[in-house]
Amino acid sequence: MITYKTKGVCATEIRFDVDNGIVTDLVFVGGCPGNLSAMTTLIKGMPVDEVVRKLRGTICRNATSCADQLAQALEQHAAPAK
């Protein structure tokens, strides 16, 4: 499972797995349990590029949100290693 430390949101980290470009597991640590649980249920099984396209730029506070942080985490994971 990949761990991403969030910035500027209530959730402190996001843990996720991706298999063949599909989000297969997703856990938010901290944050709003109801909203994040619902988001997790909706996102599991979705292609990474679709999740990023739909959630990138979603703002809650501090110019980001848990959804935006997930999009950033997935983009970072998908970026080729340098």
CSV table of C-alpha atoms in Angstrom, one decimal:
chain,number,residue,atom,x,y,z
A,1,MET,CA,0.0,0.0,0.0
A,2,ILE,CA,1.3,3.5,-0.9
A,3,THR,CA,1.2,6.2,1.7
A,4,TYR,CA,0.9,9.8,0.9
A,5,LYS,CA,1.3,12.5,3.6
A,6,THR,CA,-1.3,15.2,2.9
A,7,LYS,CA,-0.9,19.0,3.2
A,8,GLY,CA,-3.5,21.6,4.2
A,9,VAL,CA,-6.4,19.2,5.0
A,10,CYS,CA,-7.8,17.4,8.0
A,11,ALA,CA,-6.8,13.9,6.9
A,12,THR,CA,-3.2,13.3,7.7
A,13,GLU,CA,-2.5,10.7,5.1
A,14,ILE,CA,-3.9,8.7,2.3
A,15,ARG,CA,-3.1,5.1,1.7
A,16,PHE,CA,-3.9,3.5,-1.6
A,17,ASP,CA,-3.2,0.7,-4.0
A,18,VAL,CA,-3.3,0.8,-7.8
A,19,ASP,CA,-3.3,-2.2,-10.1
A,20,ASN,CA,-3.1,-1.8,-13.8
A,21,GLY,CA,-4.2,1.8,-13.6
A,22,ILE,CA,-7.2,1.0,-11.4
A,23,VAL,CA,-7.6,2.2,-7.7
A,24,THR,CA,-8.0,-1.1,-5.9
A,25,ASP,CA,-7.8,0.1,-2.2
A,26,LEU,CA,-8.1,3.5,-0.6
A,27,VAL,CA,-8.0,4.6,3.1
A,28,PHE,CA,-8.0,8.2,4.5
A,29,VAL,CA,-6.4,8.6,7.9
A,30,GLY,CA,-8.3,11.4,9.8
A,31,GLY,CA,-10.6,13.8,8.2
A,32,CYS,CA,-14.4,13.7,7.9
A,33,PRO,CA,-15.4,10.0,8.3
A,34,GLY,CA,-18.7,10.1,6.5
A,35,ASN,CA,-17.6,12.1,3.4
A,36,LEU,CA,-14.3,10.2,3.1
A,37,SER,CA,-15.9,6.8,3.5
A,38,ALA,CA,-18.4,7.6,0.7
A,39,MET,CA,-15.6,9.0,-1.5
A,40,THR,CA,-13.6,5.8,-0.9
A,41,THR,CA,-16.6,3.6,-1.9
A,42,LEU,CA,-17.2,5.6,-5.1
A,43,ILE,CA,-13.5,5.6,-6.1
A,44,LYS,CA,-12.5,2.0,-5.6
A,45,GLY,CA,-12.5,0.3,-9.0
A,46,MET,CA,-12.1,3.6,-11.0
A,47,PRO,CA,-9.2,4.3,-13.4
A,48,VAL,CA,-6.6,6.6,-11.9
A,49,ASP,CA,-6.8,9.1,-14.8
A,50,GLU,CA,-10.6,9.4,-14.3
A,51,VAL,CA,-10.2,10.0,-10.5
A,52,VAL,CA,-7.6,12.6,-11.2
A,53,ARG,CA,-9.7,14.3,-13.9
A,54,LYS,CA,-12.8,14.5,-11.6
A,55,LEU,CA,-11.1,15.5,-8.3
A,56,ARG,CA,-8.1,17.7,-9.2
A,57,GLY,CA,-8.7,21.2,-8.2
A,58,THR,CA,-11.6,20.5,-5.8
A,59,ILE,CA,-11.2,23.1,-3.0
A,60,CYS,CA,-12.3,22.9,0.6
A,61,ARG,CA,-9.8,25.1,2.5
A,62,ASN,CA,-6.2,26.1,2.1
A,63,ALA,CA,-6.5,26.0,-1.7
A,64,THR,CA,-6.9,22.2,-1.6
A,65,SER,CA,-9.2,19.4,-0.2
A,66,CYS,CA,-8.9,15.7,0.6
A,67,ALA,CA,-10.2,15.0,-2.9
A,68,ASP,CA,-7.6,17.3,-4.4
A,69,GLN,CA,-4.9,15.7,-2.2
A,70,LEU,CA,-5.9,12.2,-3.5
A,71,ALA,CA,-5.7,13.5,-7.1
A,72,GLN,CA,-2.2,14.8,-6.3
A,73,ALA,CA,-1.2,11.5,-4.7
A,74,LEU,CA,-2.3,9.5,-7.7
A,75,GLU,CA,-0.6,11.8,-10.1
A,76,GLN,CA,2.6,11.6,-8.1
A,77,HIS,CA,2.4,7.8,-8.1
A,78,ALA,CA,1.7,7.7,-11.8
A,79,ALA,CA,4.6,10.0,-12.7
A,80,PRO,CA,7.6,8.2,-14.1
A,81,ALA,CA,10.5,8.0,-11.6
A,82,LYS,CA,13.3,10.4,-12.3
